[in-house]
PDB file of C-alpha atoms in Angstrom:
ATOM      1  CA  MET A   1      11.103  13.885  -7.712  1.00 57.00           C
ATOM      2  CA  GLU A   2      10.834  10.113  -7.816  1.00 79.00           C
ATOM      3  CA  LYS A   3      10.208   8.057  -4.726  1.00 88.00           C
ATOM      4  CA  VAL A   4      12.884   5.839  -3.232  1.00 91.00           C
ATOM      5  CA  TYR A   5      10.442   3.192  -1.999  1.00 95.00           C
ATOM      6  CA  TYR A   6       6.981   2.126  -3.119  1.00 96.00           C
ATOM      7  CA  SER A   7       4.240   0.335  -1.202  1.00 96.00           C
ATOM      8  CA  ILE A   8       3.008  -3.070  -2.289  1.00 96.00           C
ATOM      9  CA  SER A   9      -0.235  -1.467  -3.534  1.00 96.00           C
ATOM     10  CA  GLU A  10       1.669   1.050  -5.644  1.00 96.00           C
ATOM     11  CA  VAL A  11       3.849  -1.681  -7.151  1.00 97.00           C
ATOM     12  CA  ALA A  12       0.819  -3.875  -7.859  1.00 97.00           C
ATOM     13  CA  ALA A  13      -0.897  -1.004  -9.678  1.00 97.00           C
ATOM     14  CA  LEU A  14       2.265  -0.054 -11.567  1.00 95.00           C
ATOM     15  CA  LEU A  15       2.879  -3.616 -12.778  1.00 96.00           C
ATOM     16  CA  LYS A  16      -0.799  -4.581 -13.098  1.00 95.00           C
ATOM     17  CA  MET A  17      -0.335  -7.500 -10.720  1.00 95.00           C
ATOM     18  CA  ASN A  18      -2.236  -8.881  -7.752  1.00 95.00           C
ATOM     19  CA  LEU A  19      -0.901  -8.303  -4.248  1.00 96.00           C
ATOM     20  CA  SER A  20      -0.919 -12.063  -3.743  1.00 96.00           C
ATOM     21  CA  ASN A  21       1.365 -12.528  -6.771  1.00 96.00           C
ATOM     22  CA  LEU A  22       3.850 -10.032  -5.351  1.00 96.00           C
ATOM     23  CA  ARG A  23       3.893 -11.859  -2.026  1.00 96.00           C
ATOM     24  CA  PHE A  24       4.228 -15.206  -3.802  1.00 97.00           C
ATOM     25  CA  TYR A  25       7.154 -14.003  -5.928  1.00 97.00           C
ATOM     26  CA  GLU A  26       8.860 -12.717  -2.795  1.00 95.00           C
ATOM     27  CA  LYS A  27       8.729 -16.240  -1.362  1.00 95.00           C
ATOM     28  CA  GLU A  28       9.797 -17.907  -4.622  1.00 95.00           C
ATOM     29  CA  PHE A  29      12.684 -15.656  -5.659  1.00 94.00           C
ATOM     30  CA  LYS A  30      15.441 -15.062  -3.121  1.00 90.00           C
ATOM     31  CA  GLN A  31      16.677 -12.047  -5.109  1.00 89.00           C
ATOM     32  CA  LEU A  32      13.464 -10.165  -4.286  1.00 93.00           C
ATOM     33  CA  LYS A  33      13.836  -8.660  -0.822  1.00 93.00           C
ATOM     34  CA  PRO A  34      11.655  -5.610  -0.221  1.00 96.00           C
ATOM     35  CA  LYS A  35      12.414  -3.610   2.910  1.00 95.00           C
ATOM     36  CA  ARG A  36       9.997  -3.889   5.818  1.00 94.00           C
ATOM     37  CA  ASN A  37       9.141  -1.516   8.610  1.00 94.00           C
ATOM     38  CA  ASP A  38       8.485  -2.511  12.237  1.00 94.00           C
ATOM     39  CA  LYS A  39       4.911  -3.469  11.367  1.00 95.00           C
ATOM     40  CA  GLY A  40       6.045  -5.722   8.507  1.00 93.00           C
ATOM     41  CA  THR A  41       4.814  -3.439   5.729  1.00 94.00           C
ATOM     42  CA  ARG A  42       6.745  -4.036   2.511  1.00 96.00           C
ATOM     43  CA  PHE A  43       8.540  -1.238   0.682  1.00 96.00           C
ATOM     44  CA  TYR A  44       9.929  -1.923  -2.787  1.00 97.00           C
ATOM     45  CA  SER A  45      12.982  -0.186  -4.252  1.00 94.00           C
ATOM     46  CA  LYS A  46      13.457   0.608  -7.939  1.00 92.00           C
ATOM     47  CA  ASP A  47      15.704  -2.467  -8.173  1.00 89.00           C
ATOM     48  CA  ASP A  48      12.938  -4.616  -6.663  1.00 95.00           C
ATOM     49  CA  ILE A  49      10.475  -3.230  -9.203  1.00 95.00           C
ATOM     50  CA  GLN A  50      12.891  -3.897 -12.071  1.00 90.00           C
ATOM     51  CA  LEU A  51      13.311  -7.485 -10.869  1.00 93.00           C
ATOM     52  CA  LEU A  52       9.532  -7.906 -10.678  1.00 96.00           C
ATOM     53  CA  LYS A  53       9.223  -6.591 -14.241  1.00 94.00           C
ATOM     54  CA  GLN A  54      11.734  -9.207 -15.350  1.00 90.00           C
ATOM     55  CA  ILE A  55       9.901 -11.985 -13.503  1.00 95.00           C
ATOM     56  CA  LYS A  56       6.575 -10.873 -14.990  1.00 95.00           C
ATOM     57  CA  TYR A  57       8.108 -10.729 -18.484  1.00 92.00           C
ATOM     58  CA  LEU A  58       9.612 -14.215 -18.195  1.00 93.00           C
ATOM     59  CA  ILE A  59       6.364 -15.735 -16.926  1.00 96.00           C
ATOM     60  CA  ASP A  60       3.811 -13.822 -19.021  1.00 95.00           C
ATOM     61  CA  ASP A  61       5.677 -13.238 -22.286  1.00 93.00           C
ATOM     62  CA  LYS A  62       8.280 -16.017 -22.381  1.00 93.00           C
ATOM     63  CA  LYS A  63       5.927 -18.555 -20.707  1.00 96.00           C
ATOM     64  CA  LEU A  64       8.659 -19.905 -18.417  1.00 96.00           C
ATOM     65  CA  THR A  65       7.993 -21.980 -15.315  1.00 97.00           C
ATOM     66  CA  LEU A  66       9.148 -20.735 -11.925  1.00 96.00           C
ATOM     67  CA  ASP A  67      12.211 -22.978 -12.186  1.00 95.00           C
ATOM     68  CA  GLY A  68      12.900 -21.586 -15.649  1.00 95.00           C
ATOM     69  CA  VAL A  69      12.625 -18.039 -14.330  1.00 94.00           C
ATOM     70  CA  ARG A  70      15.037 -18.832 -11.484  1.00 92.00           C
ATOM     71  CA  GLN A  71      17.539 -20.246 -13.937  1.00 89.00           C
ATOM     72  CA  GLN A  72      17.239 -17.266 -16.284  1.00 87.00           C
ATOM     73  CA  LEU A  73      17.612 -14.775 -13.445  1.00 86.00           C
ATOM     74  CA  ASN A  74      20.741 -16.496 -12.217  1.00 81.00           C
ATOM     75  CA  GLU A  75      22.336 -16.836 -15.657  1.00 78.00           C
ATOM     76  CA  LYS A  76      21.325 -13.916 -17.820  1.00 72.00           C
ATOM     77  CA  LYS A  77      20.286 -10.919 -15.756  1.00 68.00           C
ATOM     78  CA  ASP A  78      21.440  -8.252 -18.229  1.00 69.00           C
ATOM     79  CA  ALA A  79      20.119 -10.037 -21.315  1.00 74.00           C
ATOM     80  CA  ILE A  80      16.697 -10.470 -19.699  1.00 71.00           C
ATOM     81  CA  GLN A  81      16.538  -6.784 -18.862  1.00 74.00           C
ATOM     82  CA  LYS A  82      17.391  -5.802 -22.439  1.00 79.00           C
ATOM     83  CA  GLN A  83      14.762  -8.180 -23.855  1.00 80.00           C
ATOM     84  CA  GLN A  84      12.165  -6.942 -21.405  1.00 78.00           C
ATOM     85  CA  GLU A  85      12.909  -3.295 -22.248  1.00 84.00           C
ATOM     86  CA  LEU A  86      12.669  -4.088 -25.960  1.00 87.00           C
ATOM     87  CA  VAL A  87       9.285  -5.778 -25.491  1.00 84.00           C
ATOM     88  CA  GLU A  88       8.037  -2.761 -23.505  1.00 85.00           C
ATOM     89  CA  ARG A  89       9.170  -0.393 -26.277  1.00 90.00           C
ATOM     90  CA  LEU A  90       7.503  -2.547 -28.930  1.00 92.00           C
ATOM     91  CA  LYS A  91       4.245  -2.606 -26.952  1.00 90.00           C
ATOM     92  CA  LEU A  92       4.375   1.191 -26.691  1.00 93.00           C
ATOM     93  CA  ILE A  93       4.974   1.495 -30.434  1.00 95.00           C
ATOM     94  CA  LYS A  94       2.066  -0.876 -31.092  1.00 94.00           C
ATOM     95  CA  THR A  95      -0.218   1.251 -28.911  1.00 94.00           C
ATOM     96  CA  GLN A  96       0.896   4.404 -30.717  1.00 95.00           C
ATOM     97  CA  LEU A  97       0.357   2.815 -34.129  1.00 95.00           C
ATOM     98  CA  LEU A  98      -3.107   1.607 -33.157  1.00 94.00           C
ATOM     99  CA  GLY A  99      -3.915   5.173 -32.069  1.00 93.00           C
ATOM    100  CA  ILE A 100      -2.764   6.506 -35.433  1.00 93.00           C
ATOM    101  CA  VAL A 101      -4.842   3.911 -37.300  1.00 92.00           C
ATOM    102  CA  LYS A 102      -7.872   4.837 -35.190  1.00 92.00           C
ATOM    103  CA  GLU A 103      -7.414   8.529 -36.004  1.00 92.00           C
ATOM    104  CA  LEU A 104      -7.106   7.781 -39.719  1.00 91.00           C
ATOM    105  CA  ASN A 105     -10.393   5.862 -39.726  1.00 85.00           C
TER     106      ASN A 105
END
């Protein structure tokens, strides 16, 4: 059974990001609003994680500025998600192919 909410540490590990980057993106992107408990601890939903994946993709892979990311998120949410999913699939295929090449050698 999948979790409904994830801690900031779990999200950072899942996305291979620093905690400080997650906090920074929360301040920079109004769409990112993790839930908080009474102590202020952040809890990220699956939608929050998907949004973070899109932000990471636009910054790391597409090399967009923060303003560019904001614009893309506002204009092309579905297209970004499809591109990001395609890139993830291609990276997985690359990893699998490299494993096959390694086994053949």
